[in-house]
JSON list of C-alpha atoms in Angstrom, two decimals:
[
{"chain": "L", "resi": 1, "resn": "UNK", "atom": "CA", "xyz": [-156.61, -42.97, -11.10]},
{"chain": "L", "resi": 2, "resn": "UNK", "atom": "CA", "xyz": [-154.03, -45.51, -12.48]},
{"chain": "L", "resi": 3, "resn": "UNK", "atom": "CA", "xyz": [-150.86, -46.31, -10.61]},
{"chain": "L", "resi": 4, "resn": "UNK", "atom": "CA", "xyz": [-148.02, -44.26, -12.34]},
{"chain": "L", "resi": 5, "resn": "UNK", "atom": "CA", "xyz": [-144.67, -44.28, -10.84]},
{"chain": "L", "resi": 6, "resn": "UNK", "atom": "CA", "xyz": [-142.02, -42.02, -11.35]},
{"chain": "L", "resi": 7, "resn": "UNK", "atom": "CA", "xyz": [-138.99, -44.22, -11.01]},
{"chain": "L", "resi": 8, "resn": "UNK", "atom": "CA", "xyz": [-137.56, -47.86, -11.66]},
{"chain": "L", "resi": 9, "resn": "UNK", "atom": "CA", "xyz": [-135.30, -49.65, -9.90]},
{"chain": "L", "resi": 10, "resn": "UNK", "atom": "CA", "xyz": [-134.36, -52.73, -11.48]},
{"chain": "L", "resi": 11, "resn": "UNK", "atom": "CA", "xyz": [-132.11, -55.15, -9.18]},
{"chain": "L", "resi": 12, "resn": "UNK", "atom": "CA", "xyz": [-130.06, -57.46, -10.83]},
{"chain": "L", "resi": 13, "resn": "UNK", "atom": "CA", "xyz": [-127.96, -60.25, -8.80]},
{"chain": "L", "resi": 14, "resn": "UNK", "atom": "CA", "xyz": [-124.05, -59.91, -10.17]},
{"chain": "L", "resi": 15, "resn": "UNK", "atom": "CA", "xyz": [-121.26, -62.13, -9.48]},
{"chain": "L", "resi": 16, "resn": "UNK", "atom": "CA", "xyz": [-118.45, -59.80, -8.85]},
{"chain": "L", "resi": 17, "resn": "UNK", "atom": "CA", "xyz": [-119.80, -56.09, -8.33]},
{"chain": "L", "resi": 18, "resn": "UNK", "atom": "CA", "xyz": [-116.43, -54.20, -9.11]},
{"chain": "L", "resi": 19, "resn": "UNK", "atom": "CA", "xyz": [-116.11, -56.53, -12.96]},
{"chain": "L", "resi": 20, "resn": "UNK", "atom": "CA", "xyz": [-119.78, -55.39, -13.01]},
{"chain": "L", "resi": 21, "resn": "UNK", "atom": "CA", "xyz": [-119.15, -51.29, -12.31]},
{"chain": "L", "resi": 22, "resn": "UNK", "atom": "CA", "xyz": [-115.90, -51.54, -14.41]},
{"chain": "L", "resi": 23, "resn": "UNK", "atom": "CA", "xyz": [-118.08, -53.14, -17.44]},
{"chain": "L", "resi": 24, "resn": "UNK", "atom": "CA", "xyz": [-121.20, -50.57, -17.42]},
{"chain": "L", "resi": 25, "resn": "UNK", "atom": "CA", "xyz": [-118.33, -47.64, -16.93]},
{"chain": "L", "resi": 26, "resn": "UNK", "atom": "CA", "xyz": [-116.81, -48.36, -20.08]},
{"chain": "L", "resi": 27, "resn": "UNK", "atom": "CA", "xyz": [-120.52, -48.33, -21.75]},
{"chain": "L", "resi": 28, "resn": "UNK", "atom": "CA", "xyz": [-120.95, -44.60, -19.89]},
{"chain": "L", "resi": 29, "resn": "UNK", "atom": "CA", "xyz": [-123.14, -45.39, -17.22]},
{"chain": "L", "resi": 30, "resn": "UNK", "atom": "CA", "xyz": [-122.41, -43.40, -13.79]},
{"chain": "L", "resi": 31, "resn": "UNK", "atom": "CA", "xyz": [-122.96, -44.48, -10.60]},
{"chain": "L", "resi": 32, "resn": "UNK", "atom": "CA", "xyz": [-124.75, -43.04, -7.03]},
{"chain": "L", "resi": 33, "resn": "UNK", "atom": "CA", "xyz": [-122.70, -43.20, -4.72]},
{"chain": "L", "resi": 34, "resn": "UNK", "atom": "CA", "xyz": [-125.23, -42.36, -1.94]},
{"chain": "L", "resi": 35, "resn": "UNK", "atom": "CA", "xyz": [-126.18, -46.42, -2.75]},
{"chain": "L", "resi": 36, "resn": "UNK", "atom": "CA", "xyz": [-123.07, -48.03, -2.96]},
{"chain": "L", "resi": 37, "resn": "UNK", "atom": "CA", "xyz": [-121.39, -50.17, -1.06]},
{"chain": "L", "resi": 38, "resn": "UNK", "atom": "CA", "xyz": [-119.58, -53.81, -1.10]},
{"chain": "L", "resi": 39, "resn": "UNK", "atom": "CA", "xyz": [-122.93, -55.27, -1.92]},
{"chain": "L", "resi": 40, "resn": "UNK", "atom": "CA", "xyz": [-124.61, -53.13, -4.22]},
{"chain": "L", "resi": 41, "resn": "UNK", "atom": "CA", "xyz": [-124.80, -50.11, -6.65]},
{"chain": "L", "resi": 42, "resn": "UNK", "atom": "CA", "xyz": [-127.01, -47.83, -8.04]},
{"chain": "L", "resi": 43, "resn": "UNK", "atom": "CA", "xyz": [-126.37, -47.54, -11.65]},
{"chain": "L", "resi": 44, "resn": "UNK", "atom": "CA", "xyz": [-127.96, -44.19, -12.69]},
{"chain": "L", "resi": 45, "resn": "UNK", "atom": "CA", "xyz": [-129.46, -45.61, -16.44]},
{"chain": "L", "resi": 46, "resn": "UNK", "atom": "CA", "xyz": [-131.99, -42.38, -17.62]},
{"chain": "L", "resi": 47, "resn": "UNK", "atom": "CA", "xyz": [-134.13, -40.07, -15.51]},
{"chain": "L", "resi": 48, "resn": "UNK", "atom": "CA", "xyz": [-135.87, -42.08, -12.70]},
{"chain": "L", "resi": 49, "resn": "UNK", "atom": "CA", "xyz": [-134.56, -45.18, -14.66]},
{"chain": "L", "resi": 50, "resn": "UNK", "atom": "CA", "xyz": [-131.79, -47.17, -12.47]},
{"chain": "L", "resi": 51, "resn": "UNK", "atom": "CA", "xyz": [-130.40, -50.53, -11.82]},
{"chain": "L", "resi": 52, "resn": "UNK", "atom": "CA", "xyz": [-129.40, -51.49, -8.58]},
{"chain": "L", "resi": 53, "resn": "UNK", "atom": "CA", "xyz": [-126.85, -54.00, -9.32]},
{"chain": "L", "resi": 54, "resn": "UNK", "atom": "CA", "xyz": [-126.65, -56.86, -6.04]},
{"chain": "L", "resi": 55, "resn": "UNK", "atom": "CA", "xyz": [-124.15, -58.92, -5.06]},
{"chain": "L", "resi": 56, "resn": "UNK", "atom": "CA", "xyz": [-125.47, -62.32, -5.28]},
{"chain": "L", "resi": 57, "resn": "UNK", "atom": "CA", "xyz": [-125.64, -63.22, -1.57]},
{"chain": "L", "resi": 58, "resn": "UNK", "atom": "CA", "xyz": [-127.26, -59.72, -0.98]},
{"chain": "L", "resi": 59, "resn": "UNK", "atom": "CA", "xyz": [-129.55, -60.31, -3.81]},
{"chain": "L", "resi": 60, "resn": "UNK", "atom": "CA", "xyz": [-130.47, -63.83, -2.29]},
{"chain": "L", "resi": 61, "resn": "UNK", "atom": "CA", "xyz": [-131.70, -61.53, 1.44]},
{"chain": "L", "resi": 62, "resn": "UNK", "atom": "CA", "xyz": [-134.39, -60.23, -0.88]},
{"chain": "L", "resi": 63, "resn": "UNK", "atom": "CA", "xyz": [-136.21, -62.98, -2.17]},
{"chain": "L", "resi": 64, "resn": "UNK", "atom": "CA", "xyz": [-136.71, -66.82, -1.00]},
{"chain": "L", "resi": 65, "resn": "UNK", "atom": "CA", "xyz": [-136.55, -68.29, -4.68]},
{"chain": "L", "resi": 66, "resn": "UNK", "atom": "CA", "xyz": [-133.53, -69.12, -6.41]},
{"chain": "L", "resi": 67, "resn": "UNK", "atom": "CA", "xyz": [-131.64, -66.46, -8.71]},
{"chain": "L", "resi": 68, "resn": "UNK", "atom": "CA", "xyz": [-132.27, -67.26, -12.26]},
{"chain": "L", "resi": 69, "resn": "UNK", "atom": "CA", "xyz": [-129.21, -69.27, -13.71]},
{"chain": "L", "resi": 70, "resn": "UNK", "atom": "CA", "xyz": [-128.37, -66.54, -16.76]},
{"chain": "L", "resi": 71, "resn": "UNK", "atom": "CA", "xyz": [-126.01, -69.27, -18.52]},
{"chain": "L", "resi": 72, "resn": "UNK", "atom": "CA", "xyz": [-129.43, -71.23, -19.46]},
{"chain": "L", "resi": 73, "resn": "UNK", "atom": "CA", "xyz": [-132.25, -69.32, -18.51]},
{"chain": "L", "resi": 74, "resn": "UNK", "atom": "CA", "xyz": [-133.92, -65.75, -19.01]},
{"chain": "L", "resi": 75, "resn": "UNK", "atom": "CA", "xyz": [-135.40, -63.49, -15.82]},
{"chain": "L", "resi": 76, "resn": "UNK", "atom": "CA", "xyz": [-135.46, -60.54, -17.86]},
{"chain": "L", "resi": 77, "resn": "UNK", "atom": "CA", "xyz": [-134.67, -58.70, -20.83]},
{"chain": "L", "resi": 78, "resn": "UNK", "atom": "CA", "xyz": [-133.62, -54.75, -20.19]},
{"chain": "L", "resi": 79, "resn": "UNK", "atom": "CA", "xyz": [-134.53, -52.88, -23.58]},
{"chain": "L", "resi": 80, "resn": "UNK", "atom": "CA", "xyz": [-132.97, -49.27, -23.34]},
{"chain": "L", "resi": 81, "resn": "UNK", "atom": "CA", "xyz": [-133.96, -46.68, -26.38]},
{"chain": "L", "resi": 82, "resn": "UNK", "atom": "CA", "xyz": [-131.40, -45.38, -28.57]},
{"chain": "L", "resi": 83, "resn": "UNK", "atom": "CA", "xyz": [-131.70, -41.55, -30.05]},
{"chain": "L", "resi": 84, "resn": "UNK", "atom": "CA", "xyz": [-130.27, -43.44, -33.63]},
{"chain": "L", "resi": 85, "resn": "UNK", "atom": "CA", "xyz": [-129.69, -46.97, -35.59]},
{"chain": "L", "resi": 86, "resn": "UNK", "atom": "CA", "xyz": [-125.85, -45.53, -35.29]},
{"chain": "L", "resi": 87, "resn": "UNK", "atom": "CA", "xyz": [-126.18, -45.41, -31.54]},
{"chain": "L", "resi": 88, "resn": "UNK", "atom": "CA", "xyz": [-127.55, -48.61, -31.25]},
{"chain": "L", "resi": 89, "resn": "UNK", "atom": "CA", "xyz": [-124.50, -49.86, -33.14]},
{"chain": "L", "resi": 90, "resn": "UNK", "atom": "CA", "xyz": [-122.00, -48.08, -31.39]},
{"chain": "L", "resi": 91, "resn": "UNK", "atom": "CA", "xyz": [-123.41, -49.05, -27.82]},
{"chain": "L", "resi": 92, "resn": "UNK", "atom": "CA", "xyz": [-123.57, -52.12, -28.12]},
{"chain": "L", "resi": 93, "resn": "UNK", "atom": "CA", "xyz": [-120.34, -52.70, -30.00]},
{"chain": "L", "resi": 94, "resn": "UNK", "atom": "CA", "xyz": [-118.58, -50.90, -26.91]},
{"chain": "L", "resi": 95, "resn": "UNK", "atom": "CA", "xyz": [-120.43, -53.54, -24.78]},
{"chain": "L", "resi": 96, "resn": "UNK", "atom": "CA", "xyz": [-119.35, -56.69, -26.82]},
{"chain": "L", "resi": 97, "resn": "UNK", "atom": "CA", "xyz": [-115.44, -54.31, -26.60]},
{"chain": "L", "resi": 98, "resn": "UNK", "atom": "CA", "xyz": [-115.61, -54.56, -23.11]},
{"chain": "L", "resi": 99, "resn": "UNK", "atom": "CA", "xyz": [-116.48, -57.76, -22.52]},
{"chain": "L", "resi": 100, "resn": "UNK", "atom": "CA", "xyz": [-120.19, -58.37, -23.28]},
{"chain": "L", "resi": 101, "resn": "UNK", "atom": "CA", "xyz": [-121.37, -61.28, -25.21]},
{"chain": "L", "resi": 102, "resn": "UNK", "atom": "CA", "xyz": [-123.07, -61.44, -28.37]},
{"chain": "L", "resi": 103, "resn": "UNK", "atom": "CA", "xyz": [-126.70, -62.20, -27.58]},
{"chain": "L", "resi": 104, "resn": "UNK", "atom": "CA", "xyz": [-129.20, -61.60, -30.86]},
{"chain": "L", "resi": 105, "resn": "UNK", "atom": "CA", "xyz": [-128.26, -60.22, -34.19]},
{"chain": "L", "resi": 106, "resn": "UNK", "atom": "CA", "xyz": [-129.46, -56.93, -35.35]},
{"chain": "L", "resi": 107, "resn": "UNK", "atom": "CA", "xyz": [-133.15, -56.75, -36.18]},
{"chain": "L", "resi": 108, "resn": "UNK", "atom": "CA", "xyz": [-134.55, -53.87, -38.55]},
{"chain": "L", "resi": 109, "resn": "UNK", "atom": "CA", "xyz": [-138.39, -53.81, -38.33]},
{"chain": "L", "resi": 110, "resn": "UNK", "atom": "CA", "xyz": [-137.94, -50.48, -41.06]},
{"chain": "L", "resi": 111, "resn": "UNK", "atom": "CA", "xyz": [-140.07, -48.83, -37.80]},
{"chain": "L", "resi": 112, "resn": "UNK", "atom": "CA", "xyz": [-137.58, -50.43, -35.32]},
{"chain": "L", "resi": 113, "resn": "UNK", "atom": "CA", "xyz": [-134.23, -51.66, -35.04]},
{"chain": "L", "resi": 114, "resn": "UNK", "atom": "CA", "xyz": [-132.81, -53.15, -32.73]},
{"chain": "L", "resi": 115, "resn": "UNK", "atom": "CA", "xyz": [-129.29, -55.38, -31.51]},
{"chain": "L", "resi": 116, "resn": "UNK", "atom": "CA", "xyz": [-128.94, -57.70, -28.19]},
{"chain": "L", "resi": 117, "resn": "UNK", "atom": "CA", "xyz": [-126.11, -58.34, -26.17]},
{"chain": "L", "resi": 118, "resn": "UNK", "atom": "CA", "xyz": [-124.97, -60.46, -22.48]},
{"chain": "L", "resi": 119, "resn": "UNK", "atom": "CA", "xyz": [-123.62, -58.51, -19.80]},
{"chain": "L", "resi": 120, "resn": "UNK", "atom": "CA", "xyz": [-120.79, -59.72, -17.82]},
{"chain": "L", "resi": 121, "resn": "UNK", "atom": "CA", "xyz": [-123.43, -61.69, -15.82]},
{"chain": "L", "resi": 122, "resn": "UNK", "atom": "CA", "xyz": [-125.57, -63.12, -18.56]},
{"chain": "L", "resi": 123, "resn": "UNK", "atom": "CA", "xyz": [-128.01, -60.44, -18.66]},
{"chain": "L", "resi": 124, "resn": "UNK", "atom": "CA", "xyz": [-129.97, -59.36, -21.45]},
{"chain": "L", "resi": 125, "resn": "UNK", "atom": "CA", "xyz": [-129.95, -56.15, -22.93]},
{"chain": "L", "resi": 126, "resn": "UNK", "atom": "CA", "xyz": [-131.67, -54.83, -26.40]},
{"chain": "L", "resi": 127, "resn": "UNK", "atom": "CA", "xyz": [-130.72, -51.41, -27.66]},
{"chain": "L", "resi": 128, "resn": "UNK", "atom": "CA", "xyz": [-133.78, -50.05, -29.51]},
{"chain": "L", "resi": 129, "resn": "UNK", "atom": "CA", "xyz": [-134.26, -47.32, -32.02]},
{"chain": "L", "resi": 130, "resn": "UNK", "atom": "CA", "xyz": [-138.04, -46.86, -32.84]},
{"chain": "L", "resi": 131, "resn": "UNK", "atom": "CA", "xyz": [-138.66, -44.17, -36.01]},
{"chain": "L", "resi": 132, "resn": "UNK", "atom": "CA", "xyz": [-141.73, -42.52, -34.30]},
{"chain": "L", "resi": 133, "resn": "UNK", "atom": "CA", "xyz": [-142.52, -41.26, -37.94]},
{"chain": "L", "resi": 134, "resn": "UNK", "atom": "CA", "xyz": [-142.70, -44.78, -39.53]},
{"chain": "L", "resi": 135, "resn": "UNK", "atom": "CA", "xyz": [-144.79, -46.36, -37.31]},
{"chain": "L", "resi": 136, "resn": "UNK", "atom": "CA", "xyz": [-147.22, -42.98, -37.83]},
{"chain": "L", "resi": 137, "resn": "UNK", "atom": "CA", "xyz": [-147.30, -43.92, -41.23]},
{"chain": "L", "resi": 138, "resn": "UNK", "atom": "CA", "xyz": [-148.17, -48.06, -40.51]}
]
């Protein structure tokens, strides 16, 4: 039998946790605060989908190499699914509103369409709407 899990936690080093929470509240994400603390947060993304969002020296007690410098390099890109091409948009307009940074320009695959932005931290993030009926018909 193959491995199947039935949650993520994807930790993320962050600068300044509070600039962090304030950023991914104005995007609509909530927060557990059974894992929060002055180091780190649980950012509550989907069902069994979260991001535990570190403090950089906490990050740092998990791992011996060095965190991944977002200004000029890439550890990771977080691709979320959007219900519609009009909730792509709107999310990640509110996240370039609130202080995300343009990151790639809007791609339309006809089957898929997607649109990039940088967190407050330099992470990447692509918004993705896939037309499960398109890519049915090739």
């Amino acid at each position: 039998m193959a491995f199947q899990s039935k949650q993520i936690f994807v930790n993320l080093p962050v600068k300044d946790l509070n600039k962090s929470v304030e950023f991914f509240t104005a995007l609509g994400f909530e927060f557990n605060p059974q894992f929060t603390d002055e180091n780190a947060t649980c950012m509550i993304i989907g069902d069994g989908i979260y991001a535990m969002l570190l403090v950089e020296s906490f990050f740092k007690t998990f791992t011996q190499k060095e965190i991944a410098n977002t200004a000029t390099t890439t550890e990771v890109i977080l691709a979320l699914s959007a219900e519609s091409r009009d909730q792509v948009d709107e999310f990640v307009q509110k996240a370039l509103d609130n202080g995300g940074k343009p990151y790639n320009d809007k791609i339309d695959h006809g089957f898929m369409y997607t649109w990039s932005f940088q967190d407050v931290d330099g992470h990447l993030w692509e918004i993705m709407h896939m037309d499960e009926s398109a890519v049915h018909q090739g």
